[in-house]
Short mmCIF file of C-alpha atoms and ligand atoms in Angstrom, two decimals:
data_model
loop_
_atom_site.label_atom_id
_atom_site.label_comp_id
_atom_site.label_asym_id
_atom_site.label_seq_id
_atom_site.Cartn_x
_atom_site.Cartn_y
_atom_site.Cartn_z
CA MET A 1 73.31 192.61 123.03
CA THR A 2 74.93 189.32 122.52
CA ASP A 3 75.98 187.66 119.33
CA LYS A 4 73.21 185.23 119.19
CA LEU A 5 70.85 185.43 116.34
CA TRP A 6 68.32 186.40 119.09
CA GLY A 7 70.60 188.68 120.85
CA GLY A 8 69.37 191.76 120.46
CA ARG A 9 67.13 192.08 123.52
CA PHE A 10 69.87 190.51 125.86
CA ASP A 11 72.88 191.96 127.98
CA GLU A 12 74.21 188.72 128.93
CA ASP A 13 74.82 185.21 127.31
CA ILE A 14 73.44 182.26 128.75
CA THR A 15 75.87 180.01 130.75
CA SER A 16 77.78 176.95 129.61
CA GLU A 17 75.42 174.97 131.82
CA VAL A 18 72.10 176.32 130.43
CA LEU A 19 73.22 175.74 126.80
CA ASP A 20 73.59 172.37 127.22
CA TYR A 21 70.26 171.81 128.91
CA THR A 22 68.56 173.24 126.05
CA LEU A 23 70.82 172.37 122.93
CA THR A 24 69.16 170.02 120.37
CA THR A 25 71.95 170.07 117.75
CA ASP A 26 72.98 166.23 118.81
CA ILE A 27 69.25 165.25 117.77
CA ASP A 28 68.80 167.68 115.11
CA VAL A 29 71.33 166.30 113.06
CA ARG A 30 68.60 163.53 111.55
CA LEU A 31 67.18 166.80 110.38
CA ILE A 32 69.68 168.44 108.22
CA PHE A 33 68.39 167.26 104.90
CA ALA A 34 65.12 168.04 105.89
CA ASP A 35 65.71 171.74 106.94
CA LEU A 36 67.96 172.11 103.95
CA TRP A 37 65.31 171.11 101.42
CA GLN A 38 62.71 173.10 103.31
CA ASP A 39 64.92 176.56 103.10
CA ILE A 40 65.49 175.70 99.85
CA ALA A 41 61.58 175.58 99.08
CA HIS A 42 60.82 178.55 101.61
CA VAL A 43 63.30 180.94 99.57
CA LEU A 44 61.90 179.80 96.22
CA MET A 45 58.44 180.90 97.42
CA LEU A 46 59.97 184.07 98.93
CA GLY A 47 61.80 184.78 95.75
CA LYS A 48 58.72 184.02 93.17
CA ARG A 49 56.28 186.23 95.53
CA GLY A 50 58.83 189.22 95.73
CA ILE A 51 58.92 188.93 99.50
CA ILE A 52 62.47 189.20 99.39
CA PRO A 53 64.63 190.71 96.45
CA ALA A 54 65.24 188.42 93.99
CA ASP A 55 69.02 188.73 93.97
CA ASN A 56 69.20 187.92 97.37
CA ALA A 57 67.11 184.66 97.17
CA ARG A 58 69.14 183.59 94.29
CA ALA A 59 72.27 184.04 96.38
CA ILE A 60 71.21 182.27 99.43
CA LEU A 61 69.90 179.49 97.03
CA GLY A 62 73.21 179.40 96.14
CA ALA A 63 74.57 179.07 99.52
CA LEU A 64 72.15 176.34 100.42
CA LEU A 65 73.09 174.48 97.46
CA ARG A 66 76.76 174.29 98.46
CA LEU A 67 75.71 173.68 102.21
CA TRP A 68 73.31 170.65 100.72
CA GLU A 69 76.84 169.33 98.88
CA LYS A 70 78.59 169.95 101.89
CA HIS A 71 75.75 167.74 103.75
CA GLU A 72 76.33 165.25 100.77
CA ARG A 73 80.04 165.17 101.85
CA GLY A 74 79.08 164.15 105.18
CA GLU A 75 81.28 167.27 106.25
CA LEU A 76 78.25 169.58 107.55
CA ALA A 77 78.86 169.58 111.00
CA LEU A 78 76.18 171.28 113.42
CA ARG A 79 77.80 173.66 116.15
CA PRO A 80 76.33 173.04 119.65
CA GLU A 81 76.36 176.92 120.61
CA LEU A 82 74.15 177.50 118.04
CA GLU A 83 71.33 175.49 119.90
CA ASP A 84 69.52 173.44 117.15
CA VAL A 85 69.55 172.87 113.02
CA HIS A 86 67.70 176.17 112.13
CA PHE A 87 70.05 178.25 113.87
CA ASN A 88 73.35 176.58 112.56
CA ILE A 89 71.99 176.79 108.93
CA GLU A 90 70.76 180.36 109.02
CA GLN A 91 74.05 181.05 110.88
CA MET A 92 76.12 179.10 107.92
CA VAL A 93 73.87 181.00 105.23
CA ILE A 94 74.68 184.27 106.88
CA GLU A 95 78.83 183.61 107.33
CA ASP A 96 78.65 182.70 103.74
CA LEU A 97 76.93 185.63 102.24
CA GLY A 98 76.77 188.33 105.11
CA ARG A 99 73.92 189.33 107.11
CA GLU A 100 72.99 191.71 104.26
CA THR A 101 72.03 189.16 101.88
CA GLY A 102 71.81 185.93 104.03
CA GLY A 103 69.82 187.98 106.64
CA HIS A 104 66.70 187.56 104.50
CA MET A 105 66.30 183.93 104.71
CA HIS A 106 64.44 183.98 107.78
CA THR A 107 61.42 186.31 106.82
CA ALA A 108 58.08 185.13 107.27
CA ARG A 109 58.80 181.98 109.09
CA SER A 110 59.74 180.93 112.64
CA ARG A 111 61.40 177.77 114.24
CA ASN A 112 58.08 177.08 115.49
CA ASP A 113 56.71 176.12 111.69
CA GLN A 114 60.10 175.04 110.89
CA VAL A 115 60.67 172.52 113.29
CA SER A 116 57.18 170.71 112.90
CA THR A 117 57.84 170.51 109.14
CA ASP A 118 61.52 169.42 109.53
CA THR A 119 59.89 166.84 112.04
CA ARG A 120 56.85 165.48 109.75
CA MET A 121 59.46 165.35 106.89
CA TYR A 122 61.91 163.09 108.66
CA LEU A 123 59.30 161.20 110.03
CA ARG A 124 57.45 160.44 106.91
CA ARG A 125 60.80 158.51 105.94
CA VAL A 126 60.86 156.59 108.67
CA GLN A 127 57.48 155.54 108.50
CA LEU A 128 57.93 154.26 104.99
CA ASP A 129 61.19 152.49 106.10
CA ALA A 130 58.76 150.90 108.86
CA VAL A 131 56.37 150.00 106.43
CA ALA A 132 59.22 148.26 103.91
CA ALA A 133 60.50 146.47 107.29
CA ASN A 134 57.40 144.68 108.14
CA LEU A 135 56.84 144.16 104.63
CA ALA A 136 59.98 142.25 104.41
CA LEU A 137 58.88 140.37 107.54
CA VAL A 138 55.73 139.37 106.20
CA ASP A 139 57.32 138.43 103.18
CA VAL A 140 59.27 136.02 105.15
CA LEU A 141 56.55 134.71 107.20
CA LEU A 142 54.60 134.10 104.04
CA SER A 143 57.10 132.09 102.01
CA PHE A 144 56.72 129.11 104.04
CA PRO A 145 57.48 125.78 102.39
CA GLU A 146 54.86 123.35 101.27
CA GLU A 147 55.62 120.89 104.14
CA GLU A 148 54.67 123.54 106.86
CA LEU A 149 51.30 123.33 105.81
CA LEU A 150 51.12 119.76 107.48
CA ALA A 151 54.18 120.56 110.18
CA ILE A 152 52.21 120.31 113.40
CA LEU A 153 52.56 122.46 116.47
CA PRO A 154 50.63 122.81 119.38
CA GLY A 155 47.81 125.36 119.07
CA TYR A 156 47.73 127.21 122.81
CA THR A 157 44.91 128.83 124.99
CA HIS A 158 45.71 129.76 128.42
CA SER A 159 49.53 128.62 127.75
CA GLN A 160 47.86 125.06 127.88
CA ALA A 161 47.88 122.91 124.87
CA ALA A 162 44.44 123.44 123.06
CA GLN A 163 44.13 122.01 119.73
CA PRO A 164 47.29 120.98 116.86
CA VAL A 165 47.67 123.55 114.31
CA SER A 166 50.37 124.10 111.73
CA VAL A 167 53.37 126.15 111.50
CA ALA A 168 52.37 127.87 108.17
CA PHE A 169 49.12 128.71 110.42
CA TRP A 170 51.29 130.05 112.80
CA LYS A 171 53.34 132.24 110.33
CA THR A 172 50.37 133.45 108.68
CA ALA A 173 48.69 134.67 111.98
CA HIS A 174 51.62 136.77 112.59
CA ALA A 175 51.75 138.30 109.09
CA SER A 176 48.23 138.96 109.40
CA MET A 177 49.18 140.86 112.81
CA LEU A 178 51.89 142.55 111.12
CA LEU A 179 49.94 143.97 108.11
CA ARG A 180 47.52 145.46 110.71
CA ASP A 181 50.69 147.19 111.80
CA VAL A 182 51.43 148.67 108.21
CA ARG A 183 48.01 150.09 108.04
CA ARG A 184 48.23 151.56 111.67
CA LEU A 185 51.75 153.41 109.90
CA ARG A 186 50.04 154.45 106.80
CA GLY A 187 47.63 156.14 108.90
CA ALA A 188 49.92 157.84 110.80
CA PHE A 189 51.83 158.63 107.63
CA ASP A 190 48.82 160.34 106.36
CA ARG A 191 48.53 162.69 109.15
CA THR A 192 51.90 163.27 109.39
CA ASP A 193 52.33 164.18 105.57
CA GLU A 194 51.07 167.85 105.99
CA SER A 195 53.06 171.04 105.71
CA ALA A 196 53.53 173.25 108.79
CA LEU A 197 55.44 175.52 106.65
CA GLY A 198 53.97 179.49 106.84
CA ALA A 199 52.11 178.90 109.69
CA CYS A 200 55.13 180.91 111.20
CA ALA A 201 55.31 181.49 115.12
CA LEU A 202 51.67 181.11 115.87
CA ALA A 203 49.43 183.27 114.11
CA GLY A 204 50.77 183.59 110.39
CA THR A 205 51.96 186.79 108.95
CA SER A 206 51.67 190.02 107.03
CA PHE A 207 53.57 188.37 104.04
CA PRO A 208 51.94 187.08 101.25
CA LEU A 209 53.16 183.66 101.36
CA ASP A 210 52.31 180.65 98.97
CA ARG A 211 51.94 177.83 101.40
CA GLU A 212 50.94 175.37 98.86
CA LEU A 213 53.77 176.08 96.59
CA THR A 214 56.11 175.37 99.59
CA ALA A 215 53.87 172.34 100.47
CA ARG A 216 53.96 170.98 96.98
CA LEU A 217 57.87 171.28 96.99
CA LEU A 218 58.49 169.21 100.00
CA GLY A 219 56.23 166.37 98.65
CA PHE A 220 53.30 167.09 101.41
CA ARG A 221 50.04 166.08 100.64
CA GLY A 222 48.28 168.87 101.93
CA VAL A 223 48.69 172.11 104.21
CA LEU A 224 47.78 172.29 107.69
CA SER A 225 45.59 175.38 107.30
CA HIS A 226 45.24 176.54 110.83
CA ALA A 227 48.58 178.35 111.74
CA LEU A 228 48.27 178.16 115.82
CA ASP A 229 47.10 174.24 115.22
CA ALA A 230 50.01 173.90 112.78
CA THR A 231 52.57 175.16 115.21
CA SER A 232 51.36 173.19 118.28
CA ALA A 233 50.26 169.45 116.93
CA ARG A 234 52.20 167.20 118.18
CA ASP A 235 49.43 164.33 117.76
CA TYR A 236 51.03 163.05 114.32
CA LEU A 237 54.02 162.20 116.21
CA ILE A 238 52.31 160.39 119.11
CA GLU A 239 50.30 158.45 117.04
CA THR A 240 53.48 157.34 115.28
CA ALA A 241 55.04 156.43 118.50
CA SER A 242 52.06 154.82 119.16
CA ALA A 243 52.12 152.57 115.84
CA PHE A 244 55.75 151.78 116.98
CA ALA A 245 54.44 150.71 120.37
CA ILE A 246 51.72 148.36 119.03
CA GLY A 247 54.26 147.06 116.40
CA GLY A 248 56.76 146.53 119.28
CA ASN A 249 54.37 144.64 121.35
CA ASN A 250 53.13 142.42 118.60
CA LEU A 251 56.84 141.59 117.73
CA SER A 252 57.44 140.91 121.41
CA ARG A 253 54.64 138.59 121.33
CA MET A 254 56.15 136.33 118.52
CA ALA A 255 59.43 136.54 120.45
CA GLU A 256 57.92 135.17 123.34
CA GLU A 257 56.84 132.19 121.61
CA ILE A 258 60.07 131.51 120.13
CA VAL A 259 61.81 131.96 123.60
CA MET A 260 59.26 129.63 125.34
CA TRP A 261 59.45 127.18 122.24
CA SER A 262 63.31 126.77 122.03
CA GLY A 263 63.46 125.62 125.76
CA HIS A 264 64.47 121.90 126.34
CA GLU A 265 60.90 121.56 127.88
CA TYR A 266 58.96 122.67 124.71
CA SER A 267 61.92 121.74 122.02
CA LEU A 268 59.64 122.94 119.24
CA VAL A 269 61.43 125.39 117.55
CA GLU A 270 65.28 126.07 117.19
CA VAL A 271 66.69 129.79 116.72
CA SER A 272 69.99 129.47 114.24
CA ASP A 273 73.18 129.57 115.75
CA ALA A 274 73.46 133.40 114.28
CA TYR A 275 70.60 134.65 116.72
CA ALA A 276 71.78 133.27 119.72
CA THR A 277 74.54 133.30 122.10
CA GLY A 278 76.33 131.04 124.99
CA SER A 279 76.68 131.31 128.79
CA SER A 280 80.30 132.25 130.28
CA ILE A 281 79.79 129.71 132.53
CA MET A 282 77.49 126.81 131.54
CA PRO A 283 79.00 125.14 128.38
CA GLN A 284 75.25 123.66 126.93
CA LYS A 285 73.73 126.82 126.99
CA LYS A 286 72.16 128.47 123.58
CA ASN A 287 70.21 131.46 124.66
CA PRO A 288 67.90 133.16 121.95
CA VAL A 289 69.10 136.45 122.76
CA VAL A 290 67.53 138.26 119.83
CA ALA A 291 64.07 137.26 120.94
CA GLU A 292 64.76 138.31 124.31
CA LEU A 293 66.01 141.84 123.32
CA THR A 294 62.69 141.77 120.99
CA ARG A 295 60.66 140.98 123.76
CA GLY A 296 62.48 143.82 126.02
CA ARG A 297 62.73 146.38 123.72
CA ALA A 298 58.94 146.48 123.44
CA GLY A 299 59.51 148.47 126.59
CA ARG A 300 61.45 151.32 124.89
CA THR A 301 58.73 151.70 122.04
CA ALA A 302 55.97 151.70 124.52
CA GLY A 303 58.05 153.98 127.03
CA THR A 304 58.39 156.43 124.31
CA LEU A 305 54.80 156.25 123.86
CA VAL A 306 54.27 157.22 127.50
CA GLN A 307 57.20 159.90 127.45
CA LEU A 308 55.10 161.75 124.48
CA LEU A 309 52.04 161.60 125.94
CA THR A 310 53.05 162.98 129.29
CA MET A 311 55.30 165.57 127.72
CA ALA A 312 52.42 167.16 125.42
CA LYS A 313 49.81 167.27 128.06
CA GLY A 314 50.08 170.33 129.70
CA VAL A 315 51.70 172.37 126.67
CA THR A 316 48.86 174.90 125.92
CA LEU A 317 48.59 175.81 122.31
CA GLY A 318 51.51 177.62 120.70
CA TYR A 319 55.34 176.57 120.88
CA SER A 320 56.73 175.65 124.32
CA CYS A 321 60.04 174.52 124.90
CA ASP A 322 58.43 171.22 126.60
CA LEU A 323 57.90 170.62 122.89
CA GLN A 324 61.38 170.23 121.92
CA ASP A 325 61.67 166.97 123.62
CA ASP A 326 59.40 165.43 121.28
CA LYS A 327 62.56 163.80 119.56
CA PRO A 328 65.35 162.31 121.79
CA TYR A 329 63.08 159.37 122.88
CA LEU A 330 61.26 159.23 119.59
CA TRP A 331 64.57 158.94 117.80
CA ASN A 332 65.12 155.98 120.35
CA ALA A 333 62.06 154.52 119.52
CA ILE A 334 62.58 154.66 115.58
CA ASP A 335 65.99 152.96 116.06
CA THR A 336 64.59 150.09 118.31
CA TYR A 337 61.89 149.50 116.28
CA LEU A 338 63.21 149.70 112.66
CA SER A 339 66.35 147.28 114.00
CA THR A 340 64.59 144.95 115.60
CA LEU A 341 61.94 144.45 112.46
CA ARG A 342 65.03 143.66 110.36
CA ILE A 343 66.54 141.19 112.76
CA VAL A 344 63.39 139.36 113.40
CA ALA A 345 62.95 139.12 109.73
CA GLY A 346 66.73 137.45 109.54
CA GLN A 347 65.87 135.19 112.69
CA THR A 348 62.52 134.10 111.34
CA LYS A 349 64.21 133.00 107.84
CA GLU A 350 66.05 130.56 109.92
CA LEU A 351 63.87 129.17 112.33
CA ARG A 352 63.70 125.24 112.36
CA PHE A 353 60.64 124.21 113.78
CA ASP A 354 60.33 120.46 115.10
CA SER A 355 57.31 119.08 113.64
CA ALA A 356 57.77 115.67 114.90
CA ARG A 357 58.07 116.96 118.36
CA GLY A 358 54.91 119.17 117.76
CA GLU A 359 52.99 116.20 116.85
CA HIS A 360 54.29 114.13 119.89
CA LEU A 361 53.08 117.11 121.99
CA CYS A 362 49.45 117.23 120.65
CA TRP A 363 49.13 113.19 121.30
CA ASP A 364 50.32 113.57 124.77
CA ASN A 365 48.54 116.86 125.76
CA PHE A 366 44.67 115.49 124.43
CA SER A 367 44.84 118.20 121.70
CA THR A 368 42.63 116.36 119.51
CA ALA A 369 39.74 115.69 122.29
CA THR A 370 37.36 118.02 120.65
CA GLU A 371 37.71 115.88 117.42
CA LEU A 372 35.64 112.86 119.24
CA ALA A 373 32.94 115.37 120.46
CA ASN A 374 32.76 117.01 117.02
CA TYR A 375 32.77 112.92 115.60
CA LEU A 376 29.55 111.96 117.92
CA VAL A 377 27.90 114.93 116.71
CA ALA A 378 28.47 114.22 113.24
CA GLU A 379 28.09 110.29 113.24
CA HIS A 380 26.04 109.59 116.13
CA GLY A 381 23.71 112.85 116.09
CA LEU A 382 24.10 113.77 119.83
CA PRO A 383 23.80 117.44 121.15
CA PHE A 384 27.67 118.87 121.10
CA ARG A 385 27.25 119.61 125.02
CA GLU A 386 26.18 115.98 125.43
CA THR A 387 29.62 114.63 123.36
CA HIS A 388 31.40 117.38 125.15
CA HIS A 389 30.54 115.39 128.38
CA ILE A 390 31.46 111.98 126.89
CA THR A 391 34.55 113.29 125.67
CA GLY A 392 35.61 114.49 128.92
CA SER A 393 34.80 111.95 131.25
CA LEU A 394 36.97 109.84 128.65
CA VAL A 395 39.92 112.13 129.00
CA GLY A 396 39.38 112.17 133.08
CA ALA A 397 39.21 108.15 132.67
CA LEU A 398 42.39 107.94 130.66
CA ILE A 399 44.24 110.38 133.03
CA LYS A 400 43.38 108.35 136.17
CA ARG A 401 44.93 105.43 134.10
CA GLY A 402 48.17 107.15 133.32
CA ALA A 403 47.10 106.93 129.99
CA THR A 404 46.59 109.20 126.70
CA LEU A 405 44.64 109.63 123.42
CA ARG A 406 47.49 107.03 122.15
CA ASP A 407 45.99 104.25 123.91
CA THR A 408 43.47 104.00 121.67
CA LYS A 409 42.59 100.57 123.15
CA ALA A 410 42.02 101.98 126.65
CA GLY A 411 39.97 104.72 124.79
CA ALA A 412 37.66 102.49 123.26
CA GLU A 413 36.85 100.42 126.38
CA ILE A 414 35.99 103.22 128.01
CA LEU A 415 34.06 104.84 125.61
CA ALA A 416 32.18 101.26 125.55
CA GLU A 417 31.68 101.51 129.18
CA LEU A 418 29.97 105.03 128.94
CA GLY A 419 27.53 103.59 126.40
CA HIS A 420 29.26 105.17 123.22
CA PRO A 421 31.31 102.59 121.40
CA VAL A 422 33.72 103.68 119.06
CA GLU A 423 36.04 101.42 117.36
CA GLU A 424 39.70 101.58 118.07
CA SER A 425 40.69 102.28 114.37
CA VAL A 426 38.06 105.12 114.31
CA LEU A 427 39.84 106.63 117.48
CA ALA A 428 43.20 106.37 115.93
CA ARG A 429 42.32 108.31 113.06
CA ILE A 430 40.02 110.84 114.68
CA PHE A 431 42.83 111.72 117.42
CA ALA A 432 45.87 112.14 115.00
CA PRO A 433 46.95 115.63 114.95
CA ARG A 434 47.26 115.68 111.46
CA THR A 435 43.78 114.78 110.85
CA ALA A 436 42.67 117.31 112.85
CA VAL A 437 44.84 119.88 111.11
CA THR A 438 43.47 118.52 107.67
CA SER A 439 40.27 118.98 108.68
CA TYR A 440 39.74 122.39 109.82
CA THR A 441 38.86 123.69 106.52
CA SER A 442 36.64 126.65 108.00
CA PRO A 443 37.67 129.95 106.29
CA GLY A 444 40.67 131.09 108.62
CA GLY A 445 41.14 127.82 110.14
CA THR A 446 44.43 125.97 110.20
CA SER A 447 43.66 123.27 107.35
CA PRO A 448 46.08 123.32 104.40
CA GLN A 449 43.21 124.91 102.11
CA SER A 450 42.49 127.47 104.28
CA VAL A 451 46.02 128.56 105.05
CA GLU A 452 46.87 128.76 101.36
CA ALA A 453 43.65 130.85 100.80
CA VAL A 454 44.45 133.30 103.69
CA ARG A 455 48.36 133.56 102.57
CA ALA A 456 46.88 134.57 99.32
CA GLU A 457 44.63 136.99 100.36
CA LEU A 458 47.63 138.35 102.87
CA ARG A 459 49.96 138.46 99.63
CA GLN A 460 47.87 140.60 98.09
CA THR A 461 47.01 143.12 100.93
CA ALA A 462 51.22 143.18 101.20
CA GLN A 463 51.21 143.82 97.41
CA GLY A 464 48.77 146.52 97.56
CA HIS A 465 51.24 147.98 100.24
CA ALA A 466 54.27 147.80 98.50
CA GLY A 467 52.64 149.41 95.69
CA TRP A 468 51.57 152.26 97.58
CA LEU A 469 55.16 152.27 99.29
CA GLU A 470 56.76 152.79 96.17
CA ARG A 471 54.60 155.58 94.69
CA THR A 472 54.90 157.36 97.87
CA ARG A 473 58.47 157.25 98.00
CA ASP A 474 58.54 157.79 94.16
CA LYS A 475 56.65 161.07 94.98
CA LEU A 476 58.63 162.39 97.78
CA GLY A 477 61.81 161.90 95.47
CA THR A 478 60.19 163.53 92.75
CA ALA A 479 59.46 166.20 94.99
CA GLN A 480 62.91 166.85 96.38
CA ALA A 481 64.52 166.43 93.01
CA ALA A 482 62.43 169.25 91.45
CA THR A 483 63.01 171.55 94.59
CA PHE A 484 66.82 171.25 93.94
CA ARG A 485 66.60 171.66 90.24
CA ALA A 486 64.71 174.60 90.45
CA ALA A 487 67.14 175.90 93.11
CA ARG A 488 69.95 175.08 90.74
CA GLU A 489 68.28 176.98 87.76
CA ILE A 490 67.26 180.12 89.87
CA ALA A 491 70.68 180.46 91.38
CA ALA A 492 72.15 180.11 88.04
CA GLY A 493 70.43 183.14 86.96
CA ALA A 494 66.94 181.70 85.73
CA ASP A 495 63.74 183.52 86.11
CA PHE A 496 61.71 182.53 89.49
CA ALA A 497 58.21 182.57 88.20
CA LYS A 498 59.19 180.80 84.67
CA VAL A 499 61.10 177.95 86.72
CA LEU A 500 58.55 177.47 89.32
CA ASP A 501 55.53 177.27 86.89
CA THR A 502 57.11 174.60 85.20
CA VAL A 503 58.21 172.82 88.09
CA ALA A 504 54.68 173.14 89.87
CA ALA A 505 53.05 171.83 86.70
CA ASP A 506 54.98 168.51 86.97
CA LEU A 507 54.17 168.41 90.52
CA PRO A 508 51.20 166.26 91.67
CA ALA A 509 48.49 168.53 93.00
CA LEU A 510 47.30 169.17 96.57
CA GLU A 511 45.19 166.49 97.66
CA GLN A 512 41.59 167.86 98.35
CA ARG A 513 40.09 166.80 101.87
N1 LIG B 601 64.91 173.27 118.54
C1 LIG B 601 63.48 173.64 118.84
C2 LIG B 601 62.84 172.06 119.15
O1 LIG B 601 63.67 171.05 118.56
C3 LIG B 601 62.82 174.56 117.74
C4 LIG B 601 63.12 175.74 118.00
C5 LIG B 601 61.58 176.30 118.44
N2 LIG B 601 62.12 177.11 119.82
C6 LIG B 601 61.71 178.13 120.26
N3 LIG B 601 62.27 178.34 121.32
N4 LIG B 601 60.49 178.74 119.41
O2 LIG B 601 61.37 171.92 119.32
#
């Protein structure tokens, strides 16, 4: 027999090499709050149902509350030799109360339902933080000043200048994309927010558990009703990683634009000095390193998704230790995604666009050629396919002369030769990038009024998400406070049923689905 909590059937202990290879205490530090909260909910339920003697349950609650205080003071350290957070806390309770009393805590559960429940509790917080960070960035993007509605930027397709757009149009595009990331995170939250506690090792238990009570004390919206599924499922976590990977990719696309556009050749935007660094050798350099790292770190979030899919795909139902590798990369993806969202918000706030440069590039790059084709449709009644051809011939002829749309004199001459005369002053108006931007008034277009309409719509969507975020955080906070209040009252001698009936009446009912 070894002195491990599971040591009864063993003659020999594991080697330190095996311990190092298998332990998760370094990773589990983030689960301490969830494990303690969960332990308390479980023991409250055990006491209420009379599954363990009330006095034992009371004493254990007292020990857990002491550990919670220690944790709050930052003094609760996990011992690696105890493998994981679950064994650590059980051992601490046993060391405090003795095995006679503390040894009752692990009745009617397993680390398999415990770890899934802990991870779900931690992930809920992270998902909410990610929603908050996205909303903060969306707010930055939607808070553009009035003048950016007409600040010109070349819009690109195929990385070639296509049609002029406004800076505000570009910002609202990214906000629109990020709000889908928020929806994805909310979807992941929805499927994370279910309790695995009470599934036990895989098959349930003969003890008369109240899984709904523990789910409500832990603030879950529902119970994962199938014990084998509850202990096996990791899709909630893969889905979360997927939301991070997609979100990371979206941020990377914005970063790529900033990196490119801040180079001399574009000179469309400048990042603030606070988000750039210099070169050790080239004194002139200002490198947009935050944007570069944003792009690079999308590799971490994408990599995590692949790691998790690969880790889980061969695991038959029921816990296998492969599954304990669900956390290390995910933790990294969490830190990467959250820190990226936050730093991108800071950087975006201070981006300086050069709209004169944008306008200049649009003139030079024939970005408004489509406007002549449209004009000939509207004013001369020609079919678009025909006007496309006429305008294409004009562009070809101008390029041969080394001219651009700016050269309205040349333009008027060529059009007259083509048999479709248009006055020079009309060309000057049609080809002005501002005219184009102002005229794209279709819903979702780049005109100031279309962008304002989209901004209003996106703001409303963002407000809806912010309301949900606040309510959800409140719900979790209330459940946690209620659980700890019940534990304190019962540890001080109050009756299980009395306290828990009152507490339960205050907590929201589980959602029926
Ligand atoms: N520490 C493990 C993990 O992180 C949970 C414990 C379940 N392990 C077990 N051997 N049944 O997934």
